[in-house]
Tab-separated table of C-alpha atoms in Angstrom:
chain	number	residue	atom	x	y	z
A	3	MET	CA	101.051	120.072	82.277
A	4	PRO	CA	101.900	119.772	79.119
A	5	THR	CA	104.788	116.546	78.064
A	6	PRO	CA	107.285	117.712	77.221
A	7	ALA	CA	108.815	118.886	74.302
A	8	PHE	CA	112.362	119.041	74.236
A	9	GLU	CA	114.925	120.691	72.017
A	10	PRO	CA	117.543	119.295	69.482
A	11	VAL	CA	120.636	119.117	72.126
A	12	ILE	CA	122.639	121.352	69.825
A	13	ASP	CA	121.042	123.626	68.441
A	14	GLN	CA	121.940	126.883	66.556
A	15	HIS	CA	119.575	130.651	67.059
A	16	ASP	CA	120.238	133.807	65.774
A	17	THR	CA	123.729	134.555	68.073
A	18	TRP	CA	124.965	131.634	69.443
A	19	LEU	CA	124.434	127.630	68.252
A	20	ALA	CA	122.906	126.524	71.740
A	21	VAL	CA	123.791	123.136	73.575
A	22	ASN	CA	120.726	122.079	75.627
A	23	PRO	CA	122.376	118.699	77.435
A	24	VAL	CA	119.558	119.807	80.489
A	25	GLN	CA	116.198	120.660	79.190
A	26	GLY	CA	113.971	121.480	81.655
A	27	CYS	CA	113.430	124.656	84.585
A	28	PRO	CA	112.534	124.768	88.038
A	29	LYS	CA	111.800	127.946	87.783
A	30	GLY	CA	108.257	130.047	86.808
A	31	CYS	CA	109.114	133.496	84.351
A	32	ALA	CA	105.563	133.858	83.618
A	33	TYR	CA	107.712	135.470	79.855
A	34	CYS	CA	109.968	131.808	79.801
A	35	TYR	CA	109.862	131.029	75.859
A	36	LEU	CA	109.904	127.352	77.396
A	37	GLN	CA	106.575	127.886	79.311
A	38	ASP	CA	104.751	126.282	75.672
A	39	LEU	CA	107.388	123.238	75.558
A	40	GLY	CA	106.285	122.393	78.814
A	41	LEU	CA	109.569	123.301	80.165
A	42	THR	CA	108.853	125.984	82.434
A	43	ARG	CA	108.070	124.175	86.174
A	44	ALA	CA	110.109	121.385	85.498
A	45	LYS	CA	112.402	119.118	86.747
A	46	PRO	CA	115.342	119.294	85.144
A	47	THR	CA	116.014	115.681	82.579
A	48	GLU	CA	119.814	115.148	81.294
A	49	LEU	CA	119.202	114.374	77.752
A	50	ALA	CA	122.548	114.037	77.143
A	51	THR	CA	126.276	113.103	79.857
A	52	PRO	CA	128.889	115.867	80.156
A	53	ALA	CA	131.270	114.096	77.840
A	54	GLU	CA	128.597	112.821	75.416
A	55	THR	CA	127.633	116.682	74.932
A	56	ALA	CA	130.591	117.625	74.090
A	57	GLU	CA	131.412	114.722	71.261
A	58	GLN	CA	128.149	116.216	69.134
A	59	LEU	CA	128.705	119.645	69.404
A	60	LEU	CA	131.898	118.304	68.102
A	61	ALA	CA	130.440	115.933	65.301
A	62	HIS	CA	127.213	118.278	64.695
A	63	PRO	CA	127.052	119.521	61.560
A	64	TYR	CA	126.385	123.389	62.524
A	65	TYR	CA	129.195	123.430	64.983
A	66	HIS	CA	132.000	125.866	63.253
A	67	PRO	CA	135.411	126.255	65.792
A	68	GLY	CA	134.205	130.180	64.547
A	69	LEU	CA	130.732	130.137	66.643
A	70	VAL	CA	129.877	131.507	70.264
A	71	LEU	CA	128.211	128.485	72.332
A	72	ALA	CA	124.959	129.551	74.506
A	73	LEU	CA	125.375	126.592	77.275
A	74	TYR	CA	121.455	125.521	78.978
A	75	THR	CA	119.397	127.521	77.064
A	76	CYS	CA	116.620	125.778	78.141
A	77	THR	CA	117.394	125.265	81.205
A	78	ASP	CA	119.380	127.682	84.236
A	79	ALA	CA	122.288	125.840	84.803
A	80	LEU	CA	121.914	127.473	88.304
A	81	ALA	CA	118.792	126.118	89.387
A	82	THR	CA	119.750	123.072	90.991
A	83	PRO	CA	122.960	121.243	93.084
A	84	ALA	CA	122.443	118.306	90.138
A	85	THR	CA	123.160	121.098	86.976
A	86	ARG	CA	125.142	123.300	88.532
A	87	ALA	CA	127.241	120.101	88.857
A	88	HIS	CA	126.883	119.354	84.785
A	89	LEU	CA	127.738	122.626	84.486
A	90	THR	CA	131.244	122.965	85.774
A	91	ALA	CA	131.825	118.754	83.950
A	92	LEU	CA	131.169	120.087	80.819
A	93	LEU	CA	133.322	123.054	81.599
A	94	ASP	CA	136.231	121.153	82.530
A	95	ILE	CA	135.732	119.252	79.548
A	96	LEU	CA	135.524	122.019	76.896
A	97	GLY	CA	139.288	123.239	79.356
A	98	THR	CA	140.521	120.871	78.127
A	99	SER	CA	139.289	119.646	74.871
A	100	ALA	CA	140.477	121.650	71.452
A	101	VAL	CA	137.230	123.774	71.939
A	102	ARG	CA	138.497	127.498	72.377
A	103	ASN	CA	134.753	128.687	71.180
A	104	PRO	CA	133.720	131.433	72.729
A	105	VAL	CA	131.279	130.030	75.781
A	106	CYS	CA	127.750	132.285	76.928
A	107	LEU	CA	126.399	130.742	80.148
A	108	ILE	CA	123.289	133.120	81.046
A	109	THR	CA	122.010	132.553	84.371
A	110	LYS	CA	119.012	134.561	86.992
A	111	CYS	CA	120.435	131.964	89.868
A	112	ALA	CA	123.167	133.225	92.170
A	113	VAL	CA	126.684	132.273	90.677
A	114	THR	CA	128.481	129.675	93.549
A	115	ASP	CA	132.088	129.821	94.558
A	116	ASP	CA	132.299	126.446	92.663
A	117	VAL	CA	130.944	127.224	89.812
A	118	ILE	CA	133.223	130.963	89.511
A	119	THR	CA	136.130	128.019	90.809
A	120	CYS	CA	135.407	126.625	87.644
A	121	ILE	CA	134.705	129.754	85.370
A	122	ASN	CA	138.358	131.125	86.318
A	123	ARG	CA	140.919	127.892	86.192
A	124	ASN	CA	138.714	127.205	82.643
A	125	ARG	CA	139.588	130.442	81.395
A	126	ALA	CA	142.572	130.325	83.430
A	127	ALA	CA	142.973	127.410	80.251
A	128	GLY	CA	141.973	129.343	77.607
A	129	LEU	CA	138.210	128.553	77.462
A	130	PRO	CA	136.911	132.387	76.993
A	131	VAL	CA	133.848	132.526	79.231
A	132	ILE	CA	131.862	134.795	79.999
A	133	VAL	CA	128.104	135.289	82.281
A	134	TYR	CA	125.045	137.151	80.555
A	135	LEU	CA	123.715	138.340	84.316
A	136	SER	CA	119.616	138.563	83.124
A	137	TYR	CA	118.435	141.158	85.598
A	138	SER	CA	115.144	143.190	83.976
A	139	GLY	CA	113.415	144.783	87.644
A	140	LEU	CA	110.947	141.928	87.151
A	141	GLY	CA	109.340	140.754	90.682
A	142	PRO	CA	108.202	137.900	92.391
A	143	ASP	CA	104.865	137.782	90.734
A	144	ILE	CA	106.191	136.984	86.974
A	145	GLU	CA	109.539	135.837	88.487
A	146	GLN	CA	108.450	132.758	90.088
A	147	GLY	CA	111.135	131.611	91.882
A	148	ILE	CA	114.031	134.138	91.119
A	149	ASP	CA	115.995	134.620	94.109
A	150	HIS	CA	116.349	138.810	93.016
A	151	PRO	CA	118.736	140.030	96.097
A	152	ALA	CA	121.337	136.955	95.117
A	153	LEU	CA	121.044	138.262	91.445
A	154	ARG	CA	121.904	141.323	92.442
A	155	ALA	CA	124.718	140.589	94.659
A	156	ASN	CA	125.720	138.501	91.365
A	157	PHE	CA	127.246	141.341	89.818
A	158	PRO	CA	130.179	142.526	92.143
A	159	ARG	CA	131.281	138.964	93.287
A	160	LEU	CA	131.209	138.551	89.370
A	161	HIS	CA	133.138	141.879	88.345
A	162	GLN	CA	135.386	140.944	91.623
A	163	ALA	CA	136.687	137.269	90.190
A	164	GLY	CA	137.509	139.192	87.016
A	165	ILE	CA	134.616	137.299	85.267
A	166	PRO	CA	133.522	139.323	82.515
A	167	VAL	CA	129.631	140.387	82.998
A	168	ILE	CA	127.160	141.163	80.315
A	169	HIS	CA	123.916	142.306	81.678
A	170	TYR	CA	120.941	141.016	79.713
A	171	TRP	CA	118.113	143.626	80.466
A	172	ARG	CA	115.637	141.508	79.367
A	173	PRO	CA	111.702	141.326	78.236
A	174	ALA	CA	111.157	145.015	78.284
A	175	LEU	CA	107.358	144.858	79.418
A	176	PRO	CA	104.885	146.965	81.184
A	177	GLN	CA	105.720	145.980	84.638
A	178	ASN	CA	109.061	147.323	84.896
A	179	SER	CA	109.007	150.638	82.559
A	180	THR	CA	108.857	152.987	85.096
A	181	PRO	CA	111.886	155.426	85.043
A	182	GLU	CA	111.734	154.195	88.256
A	183	ILE	CA	112.439	150.390	87.641
A	184	ILE	CA	114.612	151.798	84.693
A	185	GLU	CA	117.401	153.804	86.379
A	186	ASP	CA	117.844	150.937	89.338
A	187	VAL	CA	118.156	148.404	86.812
A	188	ILE	CA	120.661	149.683	84.888
A	189	GLY	CA	122.439	152.162	87.502
A	190	TRP	CA	123.283	148.114	89.359
A	191	ALA	CA	124.183	147.281	86.002
A	192	ALA	CA	126.024	149.555	85.687
A	193	ARG	CA	128.215	149.609	87.478
A	194	TYR	CA	129.587	145.934	87.104
A	195	SER	CA	129.275	145.096	83.582
A	196	THR	CA	131.314	145.378	80.342
A	197	CYS	CA	127.912	146.142	78.420
A	198	THR	CA	124.481	145.380	78.740
A	199	VAL	CA	121.953	144.312	76.025
A	200	ALA	CA	118.706	145.275	76.271
A	201	VAL	CA	116.561	142.966	73.495
A	202	GLY	CA	112.777	144.120	73.987
A	203	THR	CA	110.333	141.454	73.881
A	204	LYS	CA	109.592	138.522	72.223
A	205	ILE	CA	107.145	136.131	70.654
A	206	LYS	CA	107.239	132.829	69.473
A	207	PRO	CA	104.018	132.126	67.352
A	208	THR	CA	103.609	130.038	69.004
A	209	ALA	CA	103.432	132.601	72.707
A	210	LEU	CA	100.945	135.591	71.912
A	211	GLU	CA	97.916	134.393	74.236
A	212	GLN	CA	100.373	134.150	77.416
A	213	ILE	CA	102.881	137.448	76.887
A	214	THR	CA	99.265	139.391	75.872
A	215	ASP	CA	98.174	138.389	78.804
A	216	LEU	CA	101.115	140.632	80.733
A	217	TRP	CA	100.785	142.793	78.169
A	218	PRO	CA	96.947	143.603	76.999
A	219	GLU	CA	97.832	146.245	74.516
A	220	LEU	CA	99.167	143.295	72.468
A	221	ALA	CA	95.828	142.845	72.187
A	222	ASP	CA	94.720	145.702	69.539
A	223	PRO	CA	93.476	143.864	66.715
A	224	HIS	CA	95.033	146.411	64.662
A	225	LEU	CA	98.512	146.039	65.921
A	226	ASP	CA	101.064	143.424	64.452
A	227	PRO	CA	103.431	141.662	67.710
A	228	GLN	CA	104.125	138.564	66.396
A	229	ALA	CA	105.618	140.507	63.541
A	230	ALA	CA	108.735	142.620	65.063
A	231	ASP	CA	111.523	141.747	66.019
A	232	SER	CA	111.029	143.084	69.882
A	233	LEU	CA	108.342	144.555	71.712
A	234	TRP	CA	108.819	147.856	74.093
A	235	PRO	CA	106.165	150.328	76.224
A	236	ARG	CA	107.203	152.795	74.882
A	237	THR	CA	108.517	154.277	77.980
A	238	THR	CA	111.397	152.053	77.487
A	239	TRP	CA	112.230	152.933	74.065
A	240	ASP	CA	111.872	156.614	74.408
A	241	TRP	CA	114.873	156.507	78.023
A	242	LEU	CA	117.238	153.802	75.793
A	243	GLN	CA	116.903	156.576	72.197
A	244	ALA	CA	117.786	159.591	74.828
A	245	LEU	CA	120.272	157.521	77.875
A	246	PRO	CA	121.354	159.984	80.694
A	247	ASP	CA	124.657	161.349	80.421
A	248	ARG	CA	125.826	159.352	83.122
A	249	PHE	CA	125.031	156.778	81.442
A	250	ALA	CA	127.537	157.468	78.669
A	251	THR	CA	130.335	155.121	79.059
A	252	HIS	CA	128.584	152.610	79.007
A	253	PRO	CA	127.744	151.120	75.403
A	254	VAL	CA	124.528	149.321	75.660
A	255	PHE	CA	123.071	147.197	72.143
A	256	GLN	CA	120.628	145.670	71.056
A	257	THR	CA	122.229	143.492	68.849
A	258	ASN	CA	123.811	140.016	71.351
A	259	SER	CA	126.489	139.911	68.188
A	260	CYS	CA	127.391	143.152	68.645
A	261	ALA	CA	128.468	143.186	72.785
A	262	LEU	CA	130.327	139.883	71.658
A	263	ALA	CA	132.042	141.605	69.570
A	264	TYR	CA	132.568	144.080	72.035
A	265	VAL	CA	133.996	141.701	74.964
A	266	LEU	CA	135.841	139.807	73.324
A	267	GLY	CA	137.694	142.747	71.304
A	268	ARG	CA	136.821	140.910	68.266
A	269	ALA	CA	134.842	142.741	65.222
A	270	ASP	CA	131.296	142.698	63.172
A	271	ARG	CA	130.777	139.103	61.542
A	272	ALA	CA	126.737	139.380	61.511
A	273	GLY	CA	126.254	142.105	59.281
A	274	VAL	CA	124.752	144.548	61.416
A	275	LEU	CA	127.931	147.250	60.535
A	276	ASN	CA	125.940	150.098	58.967
A	277	THR	CA	122.943	149.163	59.431
A	278	PRO	CA	120.629	151.589	61.007
A	279	THR	CA	120.376	149.105	64.609
A	280	CYS	CA	123.871	150.342	64.185
A	281	LEU	CA	124.295	153.872	63.847
A	282	SER	CA	120.638	154.377	65.421
A	283	ALA	CA	119.812	151.676	68.107
A	284	ASN	CA	123.304	150.797	69.639
A	285	ARG	CA	124.968	152.822	72.102
A	286	CYS	CA	128.087	151.564	71.141
A	287	PRO	CA	131.858	152.808	72.076
A	288	THR	CA	133.971	154.885	69.264
A	289	GLY	CA	136.440	152.182	69.687
A	290	GLN	CA	134.643	149.093	68.453
A	291	ARG	CA	132.969	151.057	65.410
A	292	GLU	CA	136.361	152.434	63.758
A	293	ARG	CA	137.562	148.102	65.039
A	294	CYS	CA	134.145	146.551	62.215
A	295	ARG	CA	135.003	149.810	60.320
A	296	GLN	CA	138.918	148.919	59.944
A	297	ALA	CA	137.972	145.121	59.761
A	298	ALA	CA	135.389	144.839	57.470
A	299	PRO	CA	137.178	145.350	53.618
A	300	GLN	CA	139.455	143.117	54.802
A	301	GLN	CA	136.763	140.468	55.146
A	302	ARG	CA	137.491	136.721	53.378
A	303	PRO	CA	135.501	137.486	50.120
A	304	VAL	CA	132.615	134.580	50.429
A	305	THR	CA	132.046	132.699	47.339
A	306	GLU	CA	129.585	130.428	45.420
A	307	ALA	CA	131.259	127.690	46.249
A	308	ASP	CA	131.994	129.081	50.036
A	309	ILE	CA	128.344	128.652	49.713
A	310	ASP	CA	126.914	125.487	48.116
A	311	ALA	CA	129.637	123.517	50.358
A	312	HIS	CA	128.361	124.542	53.682
A	313	LEU	CA	124.644	123.601	52.406
A	314	ALA	CA	125.966	120.348	51.538
A	315	LYS	CA	127.189	120.177	55.024
A	316	ILE	CA	123.430	121.516	57.026
A	317	GLY	CA	122.011	118.933	54.995
A	318	HIS	CA	120.075	121.419	51.295
A	319	PRO	CA	122.630	120.187	48.967
A	320	GLY	CA	122.221	121.974	45.877
A	321	LEU	CA	119.732	124.266	47.304
A	322	PRO	CA	119.161	127.586	44.616
A	323	HIS	CA	119.704	130.365	45.868
A	324	THR	CA	121.770	133.805	44.367
A	325	LEU	CA	124.726	135.631	46.446
A	326	ASN	CA	125.744	138.994	46.350
A	327	SER	CA	129.649	139.287	47.228
A	328	ARG	CA	129.984	142.684	47.430
A	329	THR	CA	127.095	142.427	49.774
A	330	ARG	CA	128.134	139.237	51.150
A	331	THR	CA	124.004	138.409	51.436
A	332	VAL	CA	122.408	134.459	50.305
A	333	VAL	CA	118.649	134.787	48.746
A	334	LEU	CA	117.353	131.443	48.826
A	335	GLY	CA	115.097	129.385	46.751
A	336	GLN	CA	113.289	128.122	49.023
A	337	PRO	CA	111.608	127.665	52.619
A	338	MET	CA	114.770	127.025	55.455
A	339	HIS	CA	114.239	126.019	58.906
A	340	LEU	CA	115.046	129.697	60.739
A	341	ARG	CA	117.668	127.302	62.979
A	342	ASP	CA	119.688	126.471	59.386
A	343	ARG	CA	120.039	130.227	57.893
A	344	HIS	CA	120.720	131.398	61.239
A	345	ASN	CA	123.750	128.660	60.646
A	346	LEU	CA	124.699	129.368	57.363
A	347	ALA	CA	124.810	133.235	58.519
A	348	GLN	CA	126.953	133.628	61.142
A	349	ALA	CA	129.679	130.119	60.355
A	350	LEU	CA	130.609	132.264	56.449
A	351	ALA	CA	129.587	136.055	57.263
A	352	VAL	CA	127.071	136.678	55.366
A	353	THR	CA	123.356	137.755	55.791
A	354	VAL	CA	120.747	135.252	54.176
A	355	ARG	CA	117.345	136.489	53.208
A	356	SER	CA	114.531	133.427	52.307
A	357	PRO	CA	111.169	132.935	52.616
A	358	GLN	CA	109.786	132.063	55.469
A	359	ASP	CA	108.851	128.505	56.348
A	360	PRO	CA	105.008	128.786	57.651
A	361	THR	CA	106.277	125.506	60.058
A	362	GLU	CA	108.449	128.024	62.038
A	363	ARG	CA	108.517	128.459	65.112
A	364	TYR	CA	110.800	130.761	66.123
A	365	TRP	CA	110.691	134.673	66.241
A	366	PRO	CA	112.606	136.376	62.268
A	367	GLY	CA	115.170	138.149	64.014
A	368	ARG	CA	115.860	141.656	62.967
A	369	LEU	CA	118.193	140.619	60.737
A	370	SER	CA	115.924	138.714	59.067
A	371	GLY	CA	114.504	142.403	58.849
A	372	ALA	CA	112.413	142.548	60.983
A	373	GLN	CA	112.302	145.470	62.917
A	374	PRO	CA	111.124	146.808	66.757
A	375	LEU	CA	107.443	148.025	67.564
A	376	VAL	CA	107.403	150.607	70.144
A	377	ILE	CA	103.987	149.930	71.927
A	378	ASP	CA	102.421	153.033	72.781
A	379	PRO	CA	100.244	152.688	76.858
A	380	ARG	CA	96.440	152.707	76.744
A	381	PRO	CA	94.870	156.222	77.626
């Protein structure tokens, strides 16, 4: 077991501001991006108390009232009684604070009654809480330690409790790409969730061997899976492209930002509108597309002063860049870590381009120019 390599308590991902006061998960999902950090099959470690977490969040240069918060992305907060207690305490602190950022909780574990009560208590206080249920039809051979019947039961329980649910359909692997599994997963989730986010499989630069063990076709020397935004078995990709009519009213997105905009009743701020992802990959309701179209020309203009000020705030004063204010695109003159690029993009609703940092440990994402890669099965 490698020595744990903890992530920052407050971090920036491509969709949201990650809040990780507890890290390490006792579960053993074979594809987990925490594996090479020594944070799977591990006792959760508290790096900050709930009160310290809220204080660090509000003081952090990344914090912005318009960003979505994702809690406990380096563990499953519902996996143990101690992590559940930490979660409910943090939600209560946020609920009584000035924070009104949308809050996402991602889980594969049973959502217990005390957590449901806490979520609804804080939603009633004005804190928007959304639960992502990560359910993709994989079995205990791959998702070791997960109670799959309890995971499925979360859907009707949360729906009955009036808590918004986003179905997180990930990862896409050969093991869950048969038509029977796909139909079972989406058929159940569509009954109770507001929408589905299907994101394929993501590979960190340090995790190719880990994923190849699960998906041997990725060892093909003619493929470059780490240059892709996401990886898809042909069966899953084709099923999504020809979504059956019975699921026509269930939105299916390949971008988390769009799913969150839909659930929150907001317009796109992530530069997805009218891109190929918007037009051909996302199965977006007509009303939501119209909301985005109407909002686009009303966005507050972004200025050079805005860019300069935010770059200075996150530790890059005077960084050379160019701004195309019409397309809201910022091109940086030198490499910058993805977490900083993502924060700049989300805080100012701009698209950020820059040279790739050779030390980067995370995937660049579709909005940075990477595209999905569809893998055909071996003959």
